[in-house]
Amino acid sequence: MDNQTFEKKMRELEYFHSLRLLPGTHTVIRADGRSFSKFTSSSFDKPFDLKFHELMVETAKALLSELDGIYAYTESDEISVLFPPDWDLFDRSLEKIVSISASIASATFTRAAQTAVSFDSRICSAANKSQVVDYFLWRQADAARCALNGWSYWMLRKNGETGENAAVILDKQSVAFKNELLFQNGINFNELPTWQRRGTGVYWEKYDKPGYNPIEGKEVVAVRRRIKVDEELPVKEEYKEFIYQFLNVGD
C-alpha cells in the first residue's frame, strides 16, 4: 500500500475531526473542574474559599484572552465563555475548541495553584441572542442555588452533623427553610459576598492610556482595552440587560 493511500485510510478513522460549530451561532464554552469536590475538600475552606475563587477568576481571564472571547462567567468550579457568531478560531473545529479550552484551563489553574488539576469542556451553540441570555441566567441561578445549599450544608456540619445526616436534613427543603437555618445561626444569606451568590463576570473594558507623540511633540491619549473582573453582577432583569450589551456590540 502506497503512503498516500495509507494516509487516506487512517484519516478516515478520525470520524469526529471534521465536526464544525454551526455557522452564524453564538458559542459558549463551559469548562468544569474534574473531581474538584475531592480536590477542594482538603485544600480549601468550605463552603467558599477566597483563594480558590481567585484561581478560578485567573483561569477565566486566561480563557477569555487566549481564545478571544467577549464575556466569561465563573461560579463554583465552572467557567462559561461567550463568543460572537463570526468567531472562527481553529476554523470552528469542535474537537480543537473542546480540547484546547480544557488544556488552557488546566494549565492556567495548575500553574497558579502549583498543584496538578484538570478541566473538561463542552460546547453550547445558541441560535439567537435570547438563548445566550437564557444560558447565563441559568448558570447564575445555579450559582445562587449552589451557594445556598453549600452554606446550609456546611452550617449543619459545623454544628456537628455528619455529611449523610446534613444531606438528609436538607433533602427537598425549601429556599425559605435554608435561609432560616442560616439566619438562626447568625448568617443573612443576602448579605454574603455577591460573588458567592451570583458568580463573577470577566470581560473587556476600554480605557484611555496617556502617551507622547515624538513626531508631533505633544501628549496624546490612546484607547486601549483591558480585562475587568466584576464581582458585583446584577440579577434577573438587570442581568439580562447586562448580557445583552455584549451581544449588541456592532449592531
Coordinates of C-alpha atoms in Angstrom, one line a residue:
M1 CA 0.0 0.0 0.0
D2 CA 1.5 3.4 -1.0
N3 CA 1.9 6.2 1.5
Q4 CA -0.9 8.3 0.1
T5 CA -3.5 5.5 0.2
F6 CA -2.4 4.5 3.7
E7 CA -2.7 8.1 4.9
K8 CA -6.2 8.4 3.5
K9 CA -7.2 5.1 5.1
M10 CA -6.0 6.2 8.5
R11 CA -7.6 9.7 8.3
E12 CA -11.0 8.1 7.6
L13 CA -10.9 6.7 11.2
E14 CA -10.9 10.2 12.6
Y15 CA -14.7 10.4 12.4
F16 CA -15.2 13.4 14.6
H17 CA -12.3 15.5 13.3
S18 CA -14.4 17.2 10.7
L19 CA -17.2 18.4 13.1
R20 CA -17.6 22.2 13.0
L21 CA -19.7 24.6 15.0
L22 CA -22.9 25.7 13.3
P23 CA -22.2 28.9 11.3
G24 CA -23.9 32.1 12.5
T25 CA -24.4 30.9 16.0
H26 CA -23.1 32.2 19.3
T27 CA -20.8 29.8 21.0
V28 CA -20.4 29.2 24.7
I29 CA -17.6 27.1 26.1
R30 CA -18.1 25.7 29.6
A31 CA -15.1 24.4 31.4
D32 CA -15.6 22.3 34.6
G33 CA -13.1 21.2 37.1
R34 CA -12.7 17.4 37.1
S35 CA -13.1 15.8 40.6
F36 CA -12.9 19.2 42.2
S37 CA -15.1 18.2 45.1
K38 CA -12.3 15.8 46.2
F39 CA -9.6 18.3 45.3
T40 CA -11.0 21.1 47.3
S41 CA -12.0 19.0 50.4
S42 CA -8.5 19.0 51.9
S43 CA -7.1 22.2 50.4
F44 CA -9.7 25.0 50.8
D45 CA -12.2 26.4 53.3
K46 CA -15.9 25.5 52.9
P47 CA -18.3 26.5 51.6
F48 CA -16.3 29.2 49.9
D49 CA -12.6 29.9 49.8
L50 CA -11.2 33.3 48.5
K51 CA -8.0 31.7 47.2
F52 CA -9.9 29.2 45.2
H53 CA -12.2 31.9 43.9
E54 CA -9.1 33.9 42.7
L55 CA -7.7 30.8 41.0
M56 CA -11.0 30.4 39.1
V57 CA -11.0 34.1 38.1
E58 CA -7.4 33.8 36.9
T59 CA -8.4 30.8 34.8
A60 CA -11.4 32.6 33.4
K61 CA -9.2 35.5 32.4
A62 CA -6.9 33.2 30.5
L63 CA -9.7 31.6 28.6
L64 CA -11.2 34.9 27.7
S65 CA -7.9 36.4 26.4
E66 CA -6.3 33.4 24.8
L67 CA -9.5 32.3 22.9
D68 CA -10.6 35.9 22.2
G69 CA -14.0 35.7 23.9
I70 CA -16.3 38.6 24.7
Y71 CA -17.6 37.6 28.2
A72 CA -16.7 35.0 30.8
Y73 CA -18.6 33.9 33.8
T74 CA -17.4 31.8 36.7
E75 CA -19.2 30.2 39.6
S76 CA -18.2 27.3 41.8
D77 CA -15.8 25.2 39.8
E78 CA -17.0 26.1 36.3
I79 CA -16.3 28.8 33.7
S80 CA -18.5 29.8 30.8
V81 CA -17.0 31.9 27.9
L82 CA -19.1 33.6 25.2
F83 CA -18.0 34.1 21.6
P84 CA -19.7 36.0 18.8
P85 CA -21.3 34.4 15.7
D86 CA -18.4 35.2 13.5
W87 CA -15.8 33.7 15.8
D88 CA -13.7 31.4 13.6
L89 CA -10.8 30.3 15.8
F90 CA -9.5 26.8 14.7
D91 CA -11.9 27.0 11.8
R92 CA -14.7 26.4 14.4
S93 CA -13.4 22.8 14.8
L94 CA -15.4 21.3 17.7
E95 CA -12.6 18.8 18.6
K96 CA -9.9 21.5 18.8
I97 CA -12.1 24.0 20.7
V98 CA -13.0 21.5 23.3
S99 CA -9.5 20.0 23.8
I100 CA -7.6 23.3 23.7
S101 CA -10.0 25.2 26.0
A102 CA -9.7 22.4 28.6
S103 CA -6.0 22.4 28.2
I104 CA -5.8 26.2 28.8
A105 CA -8.0 26.0 31.9
S106 CA -6.0 23.0 33.3
A107 CA -2.6 24.6 32.6
T108 CA -3.6 28.0 34.0
F109 CA -5.1 26.7 37.2
T110 CA -2.2 24.2 37.7
R111 CA 0.4 26.9 37.3
A112 CA -1.3 29.3 39.6
A113 CA -2.2 26.7 42.3
Q114 CA 1.1 24.8 41.9
T115 CA -0.8 21.6 42.0
A116 CA -2.0 19.5 39.1
V117 CA -5.7 19.7 38.2
S118 CA -7.7 19.0 35.0
F119 CA -10.8 20.5 33.4
D120 CA -13.2 19.2 30.8
S121 CA -15.0 21.3 28.3
R122 CA -18.3 21.3 26.4
I123 CA -20.0 23.5 23.8
C124 CA -23.3 25.2 23.8
S125 CA -24.5 26.7 20.5
A126 CA -27.1 29.4 20.8
A127 CA -29.2 30.2 17.7
N128 CA -30.1 33.6 18.8
K129 CA -29.4 36.3 21.5
S130 CA -32.3 35.2 23.7
Q131 CA -30.8 31.7 24.0
V132 CA -27.5 33.2 25.1
V133 CA -29.2 35.3 27.7
D134 CA -31.2 32.3 29.0
Y135 CA -27.9 30.3 29.2
F136 CA -26.3 32.9 31.5
L137 CA -29.4 33.3 33.6
W138 CA -29.5 29.5 34.0
R139 CA -25.9 29.5 35.2
Q140 CA -26.4 32.4 37.6
A141 CA -29.5 30.6 39.0
D142 CA -27.3 27.6 39.6
A143 CA -24.8 29.8 41.4
A144 CA -27.4 31.0 43.8
R145 CA -28.8 27.5 44.4
C146 CA -25.3 26.1 45.0
A147 CA -24.4 28.9 47.3
L148 CA -27.5 28.5 49.5
N149 CA -27.1 24.7 49.6
G150 CA -23.4 24.9 50.3
W151 CA -23.8 27.4 53.2
S152 CA -26.7 25.3 54.6
Y153 CA -24.8 22.0 54.4
W154 CA -21.6 23.3 55.9
M155 CA -23.5 25.1 58.7
L156 CA -25.0 21.8 59.7
R157 CA -21.6 20.1 59.5
K158 CA -20.2 22.9 61.7
N159 CA -23.0 22.2 64.2
G160 CA -21.9 18.5 64.5
E161 CA -24.0 16.8 61.8
T162 CA -22.4 14.1 59.7
G163 CA -22.3 14.6 55.9
E164 CA -25.0 12.0 55.5
N165 CA -27.3 13.5 58.1
A166 CA -26.8 17.0 56.7
A167 CA -27.8 15.8 53.3
V168 CA -30.9 14.1 54.7
I169 CA -31.9 17.2 56.6
L170 CA -31.7 19.4 53.5
D171 CA -33.3 17.0 51.1
K172 CA -36.3 18.6 49.4
Q173 CA -36.3 21.5 51.8
S174 CA -37.4 24.9 50.6
V175 CA -35.3 28.0 50.0
A176 CA -37.1 29.6 53.0
F177 CA -36.1 26.7 55.2
K178 CA -32.4 27.1 54.3
N179 CA -32.5 30.8 54.7
E180 CA -34.0 30.5 58.1
L181 CA -31.4 27.8 59.1
L182 CA -28.6 30.2 58.2
F183 CA -30.4 33.2 59.9
Q184 CA -30.8 31.2 63.1
N185 CA -27.0 30.7 63.0
G186 CA -26.2 34.3 62.5
I187 CA -25.9 34.4 58.7
N188 CA -28.1 36.6 56.5
F189 CA -27.7 34.9 53.1
N190 CA -28.4 38.1 51.2
E191 CA -25.5 39.9 52.9
L192 CA -22.9 37.3 51.9
P193 CA -20.4 38.5 49.2
T194 CA -22.1 39.0 45.9
W195 CA -19.6 36.8 44.0
Q196 CA -20.6 33.8 46.1
R197 CA -24.4 34.3 45.4
R198 CA -24.3 35.5 41.8
G199 CA -20.9 34.4 40.3
T200 CA -18.3 36.7 38.8
G201 CA -18.1 38.3 35.3
V202 CA -14.9 38.8 33.4
Y203 CA -14.9 41.0 30.3
W204 CA -13.1 43.6 28.3
E205 CA -13.3 47.3 29.1
K206 CA -11.8 50.3 27.2
Y207 CA -9.6 52.9 28.9
D208 CA -7.6 55.9 28.0
K209 CA -3.8 55.4 28.1
P210 CA -1.7 58.7 28.2
G211 CA 1.3 58.8 25.8
Y212 CA 3.6 61.0 23.9
N213 CA 3.9 61.6 20.1
P214 CA 7.6 62.5 19.5
I215 CA 6.9 63.4 15.9
E216 CA 4.2 66.0 16.8
G217 CA 5.9 66.7 20.1
K218 CA 2.7 66.6 22.2
E219 CA 0.9 64.5 24.7
V220 CA -1.7 62.0 23.2
V221 CA -4.3 59.6 24.6
A222 CA -4.7 56.1 23.1
V223 CA -7.7 53.9 23.7
R224 CA -6.7 50.5 24.9
R225 CA -8.6 47.6 26.4
R226 CA -8.0 45.5 29.5
I227 CA -9.8 42.8 31.4
K228 CA -12.2 43.8 34.0
V229 CA -13.3 41.4 36.9
D230 CA -16.8 42.2 38.0
E231 CA -17.7 40.7 41.4
E232 CA -20.9 42.8 41.8
L233 CA -23.1 41.3 39.0
P234 CA -26.7 42.4 38.8
V235 CA -29.5 39.8 38.9
K236 CA -32.7 38.9 37.0
E237 CA -33.9 41.6 34.5
E238 CA -30.8 43.7 35.1
Y239 CA -28.6 40.8 34.4
K240 CA -30.4 40.1 31.2
E241 CA -29.7 43.7 30.0
F242 CA -26.1 43.3 31.2
I243 CA -25.6 40.3 29.0
Y244 CA -27.4 41.9 26.0
Q245 CA -24.8 44.7 26.0
F246 CA -22.2 42.1 24.9
L247 CA -24.5 40.8 22.2
N248 CA -25.4 44.1 20.7
V249 CA -21.9 45.5 20.0
G250 CA -21.7 46.3 16.3
D251 CA -25.4 46.2 15.7

